[in-house]
Tab-separated table of C-alpha atoms in Angstrom:
chain	number	residue	atom	x	y	z
A	1	MET	CA	104.786	88.354	128.074
A	2	PRO	CA	101.963	90.990	127.947
A	3	ASP	CA	98.839	89.554	126.925
A	4	SER	CA	97.722	88.761	123.955
A	5	HIS	CA	96.856	91.670	121.575
A	6	SER	CA	93.981	89.329	119.690
A	7	ASP	CA	92.585	88.880	123.121
A	8	ARG	CA	92.095	92.631	123.736
A	9	ASP	CA	88.814	94.197	123.734
A	10	HIS	CA	87.422	96.984	121.671
A	11	ALA	CA	85.199	99.964	121.740
A	12	GLU	CA	82.381	99.679	119.593
A	13	PHE	CA	83.044	102.184	117.658
A	14	SER	CA	86.953	102.308	117.299
A	15	PRO	CA	89.583	104.492	116.274
A	16	SER	CA	90.480	101.728	113.475
A	17	ALA	CA	86.817	101.167	112.581
A	18	LEU	CA	86.111	104.834	111.943
A	19	LYS	CA	87.019	105.316	108.641
A	20	TYR	CA	84.444	102.473	107.219
A	21	ILE	CA	81.754	104.145	109.766
A	22	ALA	CA	82.344	107.218	107.828
A	23	GLY	CA	81.983	106.028	105.139
A	24	CYS	CA	78.609	104.354	106.050
A	25	ALA	CA	76.872	104.715	108.967
A	26	GLY	CA	75.291	101.546	109.241
A	27	TYR	CA	78.788	99.428	108.870
A	28	HIS	CA	79.448	97.046	111.333
A	29	GLY	CA	82.751	94.739	111.004
A	30	ARG	CA	82.765	91.254	110.233
A	31	GLU	CA	83.531	89.022	113.318
A	32	GLY	CA	86.442	86.519	113.667
A	33	THR	CA	89.706	86.640	111.886
A	34	SER	CA	92.488	85.803	109.066
A	35	ALA	CA	95.908	85.091	108.016
A	36	ALA	CA	96.565	88.540	107.628
A	37	ALA	CA	95.522	89.615	111.063
A	38	GLU	CA	96.989	87.044	112.440
A	39	LYS	CA	100.080	87.849	111.198
A	40	GLY	CA	99.843	91.659	112.188
A	41	THR	CA	99.070	90.604	115.794
A	42	ARG	CA	102.252	88.274	115.891
A	43	ILE	CA	104.488	91.060	114.751
A	44	HIS	CA	102.983	94.039	117.148
A	45	GLU	CA	103.139	91.624	119.757
A	46	ALA	CA	106.805	90.969	118.815
A	47	LEU	CA	107.221	94.698	118.261
A	48	GLU	CA	105.891	95.483	122.339
A	49	VAL	CA	108.706	93.321	123.839
A	50	GLU	CA	111.337	93.653	120.873
A	51	ASP	CA	111.430	90.128	120.565
A	52	THR	CA	111.252	87.790	117.196
A	53	SER	CA	110.546	84.415	118.730
A	54	ASN	CA	106.947	83.847	117.992
A	55	LEU	CA	107.547	84.865	114.548
A	56	GLN	CA	106.574	82.590	111.611
A	57	SER	CA	108.777	83.330	108.705
A	58	GLU	CA	111.419	85.339	107.302
A	59	GLU	CA	108.738	87.392	106.263
A	60	GLU	CA	107.461	88.246	109.287
A	61	ILE	CA	110.847	88.503	110.572
A	62	SER	CA	111.574	91.074	107.916
A	63	ILE	CA	108.741	93.549	108.460
A	64	TYR	CA	109.603	93.714	112.124
A	65	GLU	CA	113.215	94.639	111.190
A	66	GLN	CA	112.101	97.289	109.038
A	67	ILE	CA	109.367	98.741	111.142
A	68	MET	CA	112.718	98.413	113.988
A	69	GLU	CA	114.743	100.096	111.704
A	70	GLU	CA	112.701	103.174	110.582
A	71	GLU	CA	111.016	103.890	113.990
A	72	GLU	CA	114.646	103.845	115.500
A	73	ALA	CA	115.679	106.188	112.642
A	74	PHE	CA	112.967	108.801	112.703
A	75	LEU	CA	112.908	109.354	116.455
A	76	ALA	CA	116.983	109.531	116.598
A	77	ASN	CA	116.248	112.635	113.979
A	78	TRP	CA	113.353	113.886	115.854
A	79	GLY	CA	115.224	113.257	119.156
A	80	ARG	CA	118.045	115.832	118.419
A	81	GLY	CA	118.097	118.965	120.898
A	82	ARG	CA	115.641	117.047	122.278
A	83	GLU	CA	115.055	115.164	125.409
A	84	GLN	CA	113.088	111.969	125.584
A	85	THR	CA	110.855	111.955	128.933
A	86	GLU	CA	108.301	109.182	128.693
A	87	ASP	CA	108.120	106.459	126.487
A	88	PHE	CA	104.759	104.138	126.259
A	89	LYS	CA	103.892	100.850	123.871
A	90	GLU	CA	100.888	99.284	124.078
A	91	ILE	CA	99.265	102.808	125.562
A	92	GLN	CA	95.199	102.498	125.538
A	93	LEU	CA	94.123	106.018	124.852
A	94	THR	CA	89.983	107.179	125.801
A	95	VAL	CA	89.119	109.672	123.282
A	96	GLU	CA	86.535	112.199	125.104
A	97	LEU	CA	84.182	113.858	122.413
A	98	GLU	CA	80.761	115.769	122.485
A	99	GLY	CA	77.954	113.665	124.296
A	100	THR	CA	79.762	110.484	123.306
A	101	SER	CA	83.434	108.207	123.767
A	102	THR	CA	85.763	105.886	122.135
A	103	TRP	CA	88.796	104.366	123.040
A	104	GLY	CA	91.532	102.068	121.492
A	105	THR	CA	95.387	101.224	122.037
A	106	CYS	CA	98.005	102.611	120.151
A	107	ASP	CA	101.687	101.134	119.648
A	108	ARG	CA	103.427	103.930	120.771
A	109	LEU	CA	103.651	107.420	122.325
A	110	THR	CA	107.096	108.923	123.324
A	111	LEU	CA	107.556	112.496	125.455
A	112	PHE	CA	110.356	114.541	124.767
A	113	ASP	CA	110.844	117.296	127.243
A	114	ASP	CA	109.752	120.345	124.698
A	115	GLY	CA	105.809	119.390	125.025
A	116	THR	CA	106.361	117.365	121.308
A	117	ALA	CA	105.546	113.527	121.353
A	118	VAL	CA	106.086	111.083	118.358
A	119	GLN	CA	103.168	108.899	118.198
A	120	ALA	CA	103.289	105.600	116.091
A	121	ASP	CA	101.354	103.055	114.269
A	122	TYR	CA	102.605	99.859	112.266
A	123	LYS	CA	100.895	98.830	109.735
A	124	THR	CA	102.393	95.593	108.481
A	125	GLY	CA	99.965	95.161	105.433
A	126	ILE	CA	99.511	95.808	101.916
A	127	SER	CA	96.888	98.056	102.182
A	128	MET	CA	97.350	101.568	101.367
A	129	ILE	CA	97.547	103.506	104.348
A	130	ASP	CA	95.690	106.728	104.420
A	131	PRO	CA	98.483	109.768	105.788
A	132	PRO	CA	97.539	111.244	109.267
A	133	GLU	CA	96.221	114.460	108.363
A	134	SER	CA	93.114	112.432	107.020
A	135	ASN	CA	93.205	109.534	108.540
A	136	TRP	CA	90.389	108.421	111.180
A	137	GLN	CA	92.486	106.406	113.395
A	138	ALA	CA	95.684	108.810	113.562
A	139	GLN	CA	92.698	111.847	114.334
A	140	ALA	CA	91.643	109.393	117.077
A	141	TYR	CA	94.253	108.614	118.805
A	142	THR	CA	96.254	112.027	118.816
A	143	VAL	CA	93.273	113.312	120.383
A	144	GLY	CA	93.009	111.177	123.025
A	145	SER	CA	96.989	111.540	124.062
A	146	PHE	CA	96.117	115.317	124.342
A	147	GLN	CA	93.707	114.845	126.182
A	148	LYS	CA	95.876	112.330	128.211
A	149	PHE	CA	98.811	114.472	128.481
A	150	PRO	CA	97.392	118.136	128.742
A	151	GLU	CA	101.007	119.066	129.029
A	152	LEU	CA	101.480	118.158	125.170
A	153	LYS	CA	101.825	121.135	122.704
A	154	GLU	CA	102.491	119.208	119.057
A	155	ILE	CA	102.140	116.210	118.296
A	156	THR	CA	103.565	113.510	115.113
A	157	PHE	CA	101.848	110.692	114.249
A	158	VAL	CA	103.749	108.854	112.654
A	159	PHE	CA	102.592	105.819	110.714
A	160	TYR	CA	105.125	102.918	109.213
A	161	VAL	CA	104.096	100.946	106.376
A	162	PRO	CA	107.160	98.792	105.675
A	163	VAL	CA	105.550	96.157	103.216
A	164	ARG	CA	104.876	99.920	101.066
A	165	ASN	CA	108.060	101.007	101.874
A	166	GLU	CA	106.019	104.052	103.269
A	167	THR	CA	106.584	106.398	106.394
A	168	LEU	CA	103.721	108.817	106.368
A	169	PHE	CA	103.181	111.290	109.083
A	170	HIS	CA	101.936	114.388	110.039
A	171	THR	CA	102.333	116.902	112.933
A	172	PHE	CA	99.085	118.003	114.423
A	173	THR	CA	98.369	121.163	117.012
A	174	ARG	CA	96.546	121.425	120.440
A	175	GLY	CA	94.655	123.920	118.034
A	176	ASP	CA	93.358	121.040	115.777
A	177	ILE	CA	91.507	119.461	118.329
A	178	PRO	CA	87.820	121.467	118.214
A	179	ALA	CA	87.770	120.647	114.838
A	180	LEU	CA	88.791	116.958	115.186
A	181	VAL	CA	86.610	116.219	118.348
A	182	ARG	CA	83.599	117.824	116.225
A	183	LYS	CA	83.955	115.635	113.031
A	184	LEU	CA	85.114	112.562	115.208
A	185	SER	CA	81.416	112.829	117.393
A	186	GLU	CA	79.505	113.438	114.337
A	187	THR	CA	80.265	110.206	113.125
A	188	ILE	CA	79.998	107.982	116.206
A	189	LYS	CA	76.340	109.878	116.837
A	190	THR	CA	75.169	109.411	113.830
A	191	ALA	CA	76.644	105.385	114.053
A	192	GLU	CA	75.331	105.378	117.375
A	193	ALA	CA	71.862	106.225	116.080
A	194	VAL	CA	71.873	103.788	112.763
A	195	ARG	CA	73.924	100.670	113.786
A	196	PRO	CA	70.930	99.546	116.279
A	197	LYS	CA	68.290	99.515	113.707
A	198	TRP	CA	69.473	96.152	111.960
A	199	ASN	CA	68.271	94.560	115.169
A	200	ASP	CA	64.935	95.141	114.108
A	201	GLY	CA	65.405	94.332	110.494
A	202	THR	CA	67.663	97.015	108.407
A	203	PRO	CA	67.938	100.816	108.094
A	204	GLU	CA	66.313	103.011	105.905
A	205	LEU	CA	67.833	103.041	102.578
A	206	SER	CA	69.279	107.155	103.884
A	207	ASP	CA	70.828	105.895	106.757
A	208	LEU	CA	73.595	103.380	104.394
A	209	THR	CA	76.000	104.478	101.738
A	210	PRO	CA	77.979	101.501	99.655
A	211	THR	CA	81.115	101.843	99.419
A	212	VAL	CA	84.025	99.988	98.723
A	213	ASN	CA	84.542	98.688	102.255
A	214	CYS	CA	80.988	96.590	102.093
A	215	ARG	CA	82.695	93.624	101.540
A	216	PHE	CA	84.006	93.540	105.549
A	217	CYS	CA	80.687	94.215	106.489
A	218	ARG	CA	78.623	91.890	108.652
A	219	HIS	CA	75.618	93.088	106.668
A	220	GLU	CA	76.628	92.947	103.327
A	221	ASP	CA	74.134	90.474	102.267
A	222	ALA	CA	71.240	91.969	103.618
A	223	CYS	CA	71.933	95.874	102.841
A	224	PRO	CA	69.274	97.146	101.293
A	225	ALA	CA	71.371	100.115	99.419
A	226	LEU	CA	73.661	96.985	97.749
A	227	GLY	CA	70.548	95.130	96.936
A	228	GLY	CA	69.410	98.664	95.317
A	229	LEU	CA	72.394	99.145	93.619
A	230	VAL	CA	72.202	94.914	92.294
């Protein structure tokens, strides 16, 4: 059995947190877990090994089965006229940026013989997911895959969101990399400058931007920007 997903380390400014960090440079996610997060971990682990024995409810099994079916159909359709050359589950990707970097683990990456790939991320909750073309996590993982596999010309990134009955996808080309790298770099470097200010008190008001995601931030109660709103 592979290592538990919940035990894995995470980059300080991980791909999954970039949306929140882009909204406010002072954002820092709360520690700990939740029932929804633990459910998602179980389903991801089951998908990695294709074994439902550790799932704890009919709902979890249903989400697992929907993702399996939707992904199988998507790959079968995409693979017509193409030969699959490599297939990675839970692939760790380093994203080299301008003066900084990040890394994370993507759920699946399937390579084909014509220089294309399908990259997948499984979403097990009810939350609305931004489509890949505007999704920070998808953009970071796409850059990391292009960098890891220089032979790739195109990557189609797919979010499978069974609870919302959605499959969201977008094709990135290697020509998209410079703009994506610039965007990701600016966001992370700004956060690298702002987050340490919490250690000595609070950042400047100009560093902070209240958003709907403040409830997920560990500094919510001490944030001067939220205090100003109240």
